[in-house]
Coordinates of C-alpha atoms in Angstrom, one line a residue:
Chain A
M1 CA 0.0 0.0 0.0
K2 CA 3.1 2.2 -0.1
K3 CA 2.0 3.5 -3.5
L4 CA -1.5 4.4 -2.2
Y5 CA 0.1 6.4 0.7
E6 CA 2.3 8.2 -1.8
I7 CA -0.7 9.2 -3.9
V8 CA -2.6 10.4 -0.9
N9 CA 0.3 12.5 0.2
E10 CA 0.8 13.9 -3.3
V11 CA -2.8 15.1 -3.3
L12 CA -2.5 16.5 0.2
E13 CA 0.7 18.4 -0.8
S14 CA -0.5 19.8 -4.0
N15 CA -3.5 21.1 -2.2
E16 CA -1.5 22.6 0.6
L17 CA -2.8 20.2 3.2
D18 CA -0.6 18.5 5.8
T19 CA 1.1 15.4 4.5
Q20 CA 1.3 12.3 6.8
E21 CA 4.3 10.2 7.8
T22 CA 2.0 7.3 8.6
F23 CA -1.6 6.5 7.8
K24 CA -4.1 4.7 9.9
D25 CA -7.0 2.7 8.3
T26 CA -9.4 4.8 10.4
D27 CA -8.1 8.1 8.9
N28 CA -11.1 9.9 7.4
L29 CA -10.3 11.5 4.1
K30 CA -12.5 14.6 4.8
N31 CA -12.5 14.9 8.6
D32 CA -8.9 13.8 9.4
L33 CA -7.0 14.6 6.3
G34 CA -9.0 17.7 5.3
M35 CA -9.9 16.8 1.8
D36 CA -12.8 18.4 0.0
S37 CA -14.7 17.0 -2.9
F38 CA -12.3 18.5 -5.5
N39 CA -9.3 16.8 -3.7
L40 CA -11.3 13.6 -3.5
A41 CA -11.9 13.8 -7.3
E42 CA -8.1 14.3 -7.8
L43 CA -7.5 11.3 -5.6
T44 CA -9.8 9.1 -7.5
V45 CA -8.2 10.0 -10.8
M46 CA -4.7 9.3 -9.5
I47 CA -5.7 6.0 -8.0
E48 CA -7.5 5.0 -11.1
D49 CA -4.4 5.8 -13.2
E50 CA -2.3 3.7 -10.9
F51 CA -4.6 0.8 -10.0
D52 CA -7.3 1.0 -12.7
I53 CA -10.0 1.1 -10.1
D54 CA -12.5 3.9 -9.5
I55 CA -12.7 3.8 -5.7
F56 CA -15.8 5.9 -5.4
E57 CA -17.9 3.9 -7.8
G58 CA -20.5 1.9 -6.0
D59 CA -19.7 1.6 -2.3
L60 CA -19.2 4.5 0.0
V61 CA -15.6 5.3 0.8
F62 CA -14.8 7.5 3.8
T63 CA -11.4 6.3 5.1
I64 CA -8.0 5.1 4.1
G65 CA -9.2 1.6 5.2
D66 CA -12.2 1.8 2.8
I67 CA -9.8 2.6 -0.1
K68 CA -7.5 -0.3 0.8
Q69 CA -10.5 -2.7 1.0
K70 CA -11.7 -1.4 -2.4
L71 CA -8.2 -2.0 -3.9
N72 CA -8.0 -5.4 -2.5
G73 CA -11.2 -6.3 -4.2
Chain B
M1 CA -1.0 27.0 -70.6
D2 CA -4.3 27.1 -68.8
K3 CA -6.9 29.0 -70.8
I4 CA -8.5 30.8 -67.8
F5 CA -5.6 33.0 -67.0
L6 CA -3.5 35.1 -69.3
V7 CA 0.0 35.9 -68.2
D8 CA 0.6 39.5 -67.3
K9 CA 2.6 41.2 -64.7
N10 CA 0.1 40.4 -61.9
I11 CA -1.0 36.9 -62.6
I12 CA 1.4 34.4 -63.9
T13 CA 0.4 30.9 -64.6
Y14 CA 2.6 28.0 -65.6
N15 CA 1.4 24.5 -66.5
G16 CA -1.9 25.4 -65.1
L17 CA -0.6 26.5 -61.7
I18 CA -0.6 29.9 -60.3
H19 CA 2.9 30.8 -59.2
Y20 CA 2.7 34.5 -58.6
I21 CA 0.0 36.9 -57.9
N22 CA 0.9 40.6 -57.6
G23 CA 4.6 39.9 -58.4
Q24 CA 5.7 38.3 -55.2
L25 CA 3.2 35.6 -54.2
D26 CA 4.7 32.3 -53.2
L27 CA 1.4 30.9 -52.0
F28 CA 1.9 27.6 -53.8
E29 CA 5.6 27.2 -53.1
S30 CA 5.5 23.7 -51.7
Y31 CA 2.2 22.1 -51.9
S32 CA 0.9 20.9 -55.1
E33 CA -2.3 19.9 -53.4
M34 CA -2.8 23.5 -52.4
E35 CA -1.8 24.8 -55.8
L36 CA -4.4 22.7 -57.5
F37 CA -7.0 23.5 -55.0
F38 CA -6.6 27.2 -55.4
L39 CA -6.5 27.0 -59.1
D40 CA -9.6 24.8 -59.1
T41 CA -11.3 27.3 -56.8
I42 CA -10.7 30.3 -59.0
K43 CA -11.5 28.3 -62.1
S44 CA -14.9 27.3 -60.8
L45 CA -15.6 30.7 -59.5
T46 CA -14.8 32.3 -62.9
N47 CA -17.0 29.7 -64.4
G48 CA -14.9 29.3 -67.6
H49 CA -14.5 33.0 -68.3
I50 CA -11.2 34.1 -69.7
V51 CA -9.7 36.6 -67.3
K52 CA -7.4 39.2 -68.6
D53 CA -6.1 40.8 -65.5
W54 CA -6.8 41.5 -61.9
D55 CA -9.7 43.9 -62.5
D56 CA -11.2 41.5 -64.9
L57 CA -10.9 38.7 -62.3
I58 CA -12.7 40.8 -59.7
V59 CA -15.5 41.8 -62.1
V60 CA -15.9 38.1 -63.1
L61 CA -15.9 37.0 -59.4
K62 CA -18.5 39.5 -58.4
G63 CA -20.6 38.8 -61.4
E64 CA -20.9 35.1 -60.5
N65 CA -23.4 34.1 -57.9
Q66 CA -22.9 30.5 -57.4
N67 CA -22.7 28.3 -54.3
I68 CA -19.4 27.4 -53.0
K69 CA -18.8 24.0 -51.4
L70 CA -17.4 24.4 -47.8
F71 CA -16.4 22.0 -45.2
S72 CA -17.1 22.7 -41.6
S73 CA -14.3 22.8 -39.1
G74 CA -14.7 19.2 -38.1
T75 CA -13.6 19.9 -34.5
T76 CA -16.2 17.5 -33.4
G77 CA -17.4 14.5 -35.4
E78 CA -17.3 14.2 -39.2
P79 CA -16.8 17.4 -41.2
K80 CA -20.0 18.7 -42.7
I81 CA -20.4 19.9 -46.3
I82 CA -22.2 23.2 -46.6
Y83 CA -23.0 25.2 -49.8
Q84 CA -22.7 29.0 -49.3
S85 CA -23.4 31.7 -51.8
F86 CA -20.6 33.8 -53.1
K87 CA -22.5 36.9 -52.2
N88 CA -22.7 35.8 -48.6
M89 CA -19.1 34.9 -48.6
I90 CA -17.8 38.3 -49.6
R91 CA -20.3 40.4 -47.8
N92 CA -17.8 41.6 -45.2
V93 CA -14.8 41.8 -47.5
R94 CA -13.4 45.3 -47.3
V95 CA -11.9 46.7 -50.5
G96 CA -9.3 49.4 -50.8
N97 CA -6.1 48.1 -49.2
I98 CA -4.0 47.4 -52.2
D99 CA -0.7 47.2 -50.4
S100 CA -1.7 44.7 -47.8
V101 CA 0.1 41.4 -47.5
W102 CA -2.2 38.7 -46.2
S103 CA -1.3 35.4 -44.7
M104 CA -3.2 32.2 -45.1
F105 CA -3.3 30.1 -41.9
Y106 CA -6.4 28.0 -42.7
H107 CA -7.2 25.1 -44.9
P108 CA -8.5 26.8 -48.1
N109 CA -11.7 24.8 -48.4
R110 CA -13.0 26.0 -45.0
M111 CA -15.0 29.2 -44.5
A112 CA -12.1 30.9 -42.8
G113 CA -9.7 30.1 -45.7
Y114 CA -12.1 31.4 -48.3
Q115 CA -12.6 34.6 -46.3
V116 CA -8.9 35.2 -46.4
L117 CA -8.6 34.2 -50.1
F118 CA -11.4 36.6 -51.1
Q119 CA -10.1 39.4 -48.9
S120 CA -6.7 39.2 -50.6
L121 CA -8.0 38.5 -54.2
L122 CA -10.5 41.2 -54.3
N123 CA -7.9 43.7 -53.0
K124 CA -5.2 42.5 -55.4
N125 CA -3.1 41.7 -52.3
T126 CA -0.2 39.4 -52.0
L127 CA -1.2 36.3 -50.1
V128 CA 1.5 34.3 -48.3
N129 CA 0.7 30.7 -47.4
M130 CA 1.4 29.6 -43.8
F131 CA -0.9 26.6 -43.9
R132 CA 0.9 23.3 -43.1
Y133 CA 4.2 25.1 -42.5
D134 CA 6.1 24.5 -39.3
F135 CA 5.6 27.3 -36.8
K136 CA 9.3 28.2 -36.9
D137 CA 9.0 28.6 -40.7
V138 CA 5.8 30.7 -40.2
Q139 CA 7.7 33.1 -37.9
D140 CA 10.4 33.4 -40.6
R141 CA 7.8 33.9 -43.4
L142 CA 5.9 36.5 -41.5
Q143 CA 9.1 38.6 -41.3
R144 CA 10.5 37.8 -44.7
Y145 CA 7.4 38.7 -46.6
K146 CA 6.5 41.7 -44.3
V147 CA 3.1 40.3 -43.8
T148 CA 0.6 43.1 -42.7
H149 CA -2.6 41.1 -42.0
I150 CA -3.1 37.9 -40.1
S151 CA -6.4 36.2 -39.4
A152 CA -6.0 33.2 -37.1
T153 CA -7.4 31.4 -34.1
P154 CA -6.1 32.1 -30.6
T155 CA -4.4 28.6 -30.8
L156 CA -2.5 29.5 -33.9
Y157 CA -1.3 32.8 -32.5
K158 CA -0.1 31.1 -29.4
M159 CA 2.0 28.7 -31.5
I160 CA 3.8 31.4 -33.5
L161 CA 4.7 33.7 -30.7
G162 CA 8.4 34.4 -30.2
P163 CA 9.9 37.3 -32.1
T164 CA 8.0 40.6 -32.5
F165 CA 6.4 41.1 -35.9
E166 CA 6.8 44.8 -36.7
S167 CA 5.3 44.7 -40.2
V168 CA 1.9 43.4 -39.1
K169 CA -0.8 46.1 -39.1
Q170 CA -3.8 44.0 -38.2
I171 CA -4.4 40.8 -36.3
T172 CA -7.8 39.3 -36.3
F173 CA -9.0 36.7 -33.8
G174 CA -11.7 34.2 -34.7
G175 CA -12.8 30.6 -34.6
E176 CA -12.4 29.9 -30.9
G177 CA -13.3 31.7 -27.7
S178 CA -10.7 34.0 -26.4
T179 CA -10.4 36.4 -23.5
K180 CA -9.3 40.0 -23.7
D181 CA -6.3 39.1 -21.5
L182 CA -5.2 36.5 -24.0
R183 CA -5.6 38.8 -26.9
D184 CA -3.7 41.5 -25.0
K185 CA -0.9 39.0 -24.3
V186 CA -0.7 38.0 -28.0
S187 CA -0.9 41.5 -29.3
K188 CA 2.4 42.5 -27.5
Y189 CA 4.2 40.5 -30.1
F190 CA 2.6 42.6 -32.8
P191 CA 3.4 46.1 -31.6
N192 CA 2.1 48.0 -34.6
A193 CA -1.1 46.0 -35.1
R194 CA -4.7 46.8 -34.3
V195 CA -6.7 43.9 -32.9
K196 CA -9.9 42.7 -34.3
N197 CA -12.2 40.1 -32.9
I198 CA -14.6 38.5 -35.4
Y199 CA -17.5 36.1 -35.1
A200 CA -17.9 33.8 -38.1
S201 CA -19.3 30.4 -38.8
T202 CA -19.3 28.0 -41.7
E203 CA -23.1 28.1 -41.8
G204 CA -23.3 31.9 -42.0
G205 CA -19.9 33.3 -43.0
S206 CA -18.3 36.3 -41.4
L207 CA -21.0 37.8 -39.2
L208 CA -19.9 40.2 -36.5
A209 CA -16.7 42.2 -35.8
T210 CA -15.5 44.3 -32.9
N211 CA -12.3 45.9 -31.7
T212 CA -13.1 44.9 -28.1
D213 CA -14.6 42.0 -26.2
L214 CA -18.1 43.1 -26.8
F215 CA -20.2 42.5 -29.9
N216 CA -23.4 44.1 -30.9
I217 CA -25.8 43.3 -33.8
P218 CA -25.6 46.1 -36.3
M219 CA -28.9 47.6 -37.6
D220 CA -28.5 46.1 -41.0
K221 CA -28.3 42.6 -39.5
I222 CA -31.0 42.7 -36.8
D223 CA -33.5 40.8 -38.9
K224 CA -30.8 38.2 -39.8
I225 CA -29.1 37.5 -36.4
K226 CA -30.9 37.0 -33.2
I227 CA -30.0 35.9 -29.7
I228 CA -32.5 33.4 -28.3
N229 CA -31.9 31.9 -24.9
N230 CA -28.4 33.3 -25.0
E231 CA -27.5 31.4 -28.2
I232 CA -26.9 33.0 -31.5
H233 CA -29.5 32.2 -34.2
L234 CA -29.1 33.0 -37.9
H235 CA -31.9 33.6 -40.3
K236 CA -32.2 31.1 -43.1
D237 CA -31.5 33.8 -45.7
I238 CA -27.8 34.0 -44.6
V239 CA -27.4 30.3 -43.8
G240 CA -25.8 28.0 -46.4
E241 CA -27.4 24.9 -47.7
S242 CA -26.7 21.6 -46.2
H243 CA -28.5 18.4 -45.1
S244 CA -26.8 18.8 -41.8
I245 CA -28.3 22.2 -41.1
K246 CA -31.6 21.9 -39.1
L247 CA -33.8 25.0 -39.0
E248 CA -36.1 25.9 -36.2
G249 CA -38.7 27.7 -38.2
N250 CA -36.8 30.3 -40.1
W251 CA -33.8 30.2 -37.8
Y252 CA -30.7 28.2 -37.4
N253 CA -29.2 27.7 -33.9
T254 CA -25.4 28.1 -34.1
G255 CA -24.9 26.7 -30.6
D256 CA -22.6 29.6 -29.9
V257 CA -23.3 31.0 -26.5
V258 CA -23.2 34.7 -25.5
E259 CA -23.2 36.5 -22.2
F260 CA -24.8 40.0 -22.2
S261 CA -22.8 42.8 -20.6
N262 CA -25.5 45.3 -21.2
P263 CA -28.8 45.1 -23.1
N264 CA -27.1 45.7 -26.4
Q265 CA -23.7 44.2 -26.1
F266 CA -22.5 40.7 -25.5
K267 CA -19.4 38.5 -25.3
I268 CA -19.3 35.3 -27.2
V269 CA -18.3 32.7 -24.6
G270 CA -18.0 29.5 -26.5
R271 CA -20.1 26.6 -27.8
S272 CA -23.0 25.2 -25.9
S273 CA -21.4 21.7 -26.3
N274 CA -18.3 23.0 -24.5
I275 CA -20.3 24.1 -21.4
L276 CA -20.8 21.6 -18.6
K277 CA -21.4 21.4 -14.9
I278 CA -18.6 20.8 -12.5
A279 CA -19.6 20.5 -8.8
G280 CA -22.8 22.4 -9.6
Y281 CA -21.0 25.3 -11.5
N282 CA -21.4 25.9 -15.2
V283 CA -18.0 25.7 -16.7
N284 CA -17.0 26.7 -20.2
I285 CA -14.1 24.6 -21.4
E286 CA -12.9 27.3 -24.0
V287 CA -12.8 30.0 -21.4
I288 CA -10.8 27.8 -19.0
E289 CA -8.4 27.0 -21.8
S290 CA -8.0 30.7 -22.5
K291 CA -7.3 31.4 -18.9
I292 CA -4.8 28.7 -18.6
Q293 CA -3.0 29.8 -21.7
Q294 CA -2.4 33.2 -20.1
L295 CA -0.4 31.6 -17.3
D296 CA 3.4 31.9 -17.4
G297 CA 5.0 28.8 -18.9
V298 CA 2.0 27.6 -20.8
K299 CA 2.4 27.4 -24.5
L300 CA -0.8 25.6 -25.4
C301 CA -3.4 23.6 -23.6
K302 CA -6.4 21.4 -24.2
V303 CA -9.1 20.9 -21.6
S304 CA -11.6 18.1 -21.9
S305 CA -14.0 16.5 -19.5
K306 CA -14.4 13.1 -18.0
E307 CA -17.1 11.5 -15.9
N308 CA -16.2 11.2 -12.3
S309 CA -17.8 9.4 -9.4
V310 CA -17.2 12.2 -6.9
L311 CA -18.0 15.4 -8.9
G312 CA -20.1 14.1 -11.8
N313 CA -17.6 15.6 -14.3
I314 CA -14.0 16.6 -13.9
L315 CA -11.7 18.6 -16.2
I316 CA -8.6 17.0 -17.7
C317 CA -5.9 19.2 -19.1
E318 CA -3.1 18.4 -21.6
L319 CA -0.5 21.1 -21.6
V320 CA 2.5 22.0 -23.7
A321 CA 4.9 24.0 -21.4
Y322 CA 7.8 26.2 -22.3
D323 CA 11.2 24.9 -21.1
G324 CA 12.0 25.5 -17.5
H325 CA 8.5 25.4 -16.2
S326 CA 7.4 22.6 -13.9
L327 CA 4.0 21.1 -13.4
I328 CA 4.1 22.2 -9.8
D329 CA 4.7 25.9 -10.8
I330 CA 1.9 25.8 -13.3
K331 CA -0.5 24.2 -10.8
R332 CA 0.4 26.8 -8.3
S333 CA -0.4 29.6 -10.7
M334 CA -3.7 27.9 -11.7
K335 CA -4.6 28.0 -8.0
S336 CA -4.0 31.7 -7.8
K337 CA -5.7 32.7 -11.1
L338 CA -8.6 30.2 -11.5
E339 CA -11.6 29.4 -9.5
K340 CA -11.4 26.1 -7.7
Y341 CA -13.9 24.4 -9.9
E342 CA -12.0 25.6 -13.0
I343 CA -8.8 23.9 -12.1
P344 CA -8.4 20.7 -14.0
T345 CA -8.3 17.6 -11.7
K346 CA -5.7 16.0 -13.9
I347 CA -3.0 17.9 -15.7
T348 CA -0.5 16.1 -18.0
F349 CA 2.5 17.6 -19.8
V350 CA 2.6 16.6 -23.5
E351 CA 4.9 17.4 -26.4
S352 CA 2.2 18.7 -28.7
I353 CA -1.5 19.1 -29.1
E354 CA -3.3 18.2 -32.3
I355 CA -4.6 21.2 -34.2
S356 CA -7.4 20.9 -36.8
E357 CA -7.1 22.1 -40.4
N358 CA -9.0 25.2 -39.2
G359 CA -6.4 26.1 -36.7
K360 CA -8.5 25.0 -33.7
I361 CA -7.7 22.6 -31.0
K362 CA -8.9 19.2 -32.1
R363 CA -11.5 17.8 -29.8

């Protein structure tokens, strides 16, 4: 999941939000990491480019753990 | 020797090809396809008449009232074929500038190409071909031939910027949406040129002109051009003939969207097909492109949209950058100059962006 964390940090950095040294599965993308819907859209695009999966399609995704679950199928 | 043209000091033909008009034209220097096309165009327009000289050519051209076959820009889907009357085609040609040197940036069988061809032909002007030349060569040719008049899209202007072009007296923008800021930026490279902004379409020809951002419908056109629901509609009298043109009563909806600044004046903001909703905001792709193109380091860009599970639609941007400018720098300046919903979610650096034969970004 190293690549996922890199992507999340890239989105955080490019949107002037605090990057994280470590991530917890419970980290909420909006409440804990400070992302808004534009940042989430950027995150979906970058993850889709890397993993070929649209994480927000279908199930609700709120946390880092939700994304990991989605990527693990 | 072709029968249509006699050799004189102004028009010289050889093996059926026009090599010089007005003594210094090198319009057909490299492209036999272009040579033949122009010759065929003039041949068909003169309808078999023998033309003695320039004045005779103009008399013959004006005396003919036939339909000219045009191809639409083809920026979306298949190019459409439209027949437009010669009278409509030349209605906005200004006569009287005999010393002008025009440049041809468009494919000659498109409306914009014909407009330039007729403007130069009817004024006996030299016409220098730029179509299908590398942009470096275009820069050289503009200076070498002391071109005075350019009509091009914002995209084409962006591609030829570099040196300043002192000889140019008029630059005309058309074909794509542009902002005043972008036109101001471009015009710095043409220090002696006045700037014109025109609105034209394949279906209706050259329709409106202004020296600013704001257009108005002149008195002599108020029964031919109407704004309905902020979209420009043309009366069937000035619309060409084509199976692909669908009239609503007597009117044709161009799909070009305006924004009124006061009850009589409006800006043309782009095509309705290029306006979409991003996070609840109406976003015009052409306006965003124009804004991005003003940023430092951006040579050219293309914005498109993609469905997205979070926002409904997102913007994607392909961007050609000048050397020494990083993606981070450009993203940073986007954040300071664009609204949040206007910033593309995905930005990719590319080597080049495909441009249509009409000088527009190919979509």
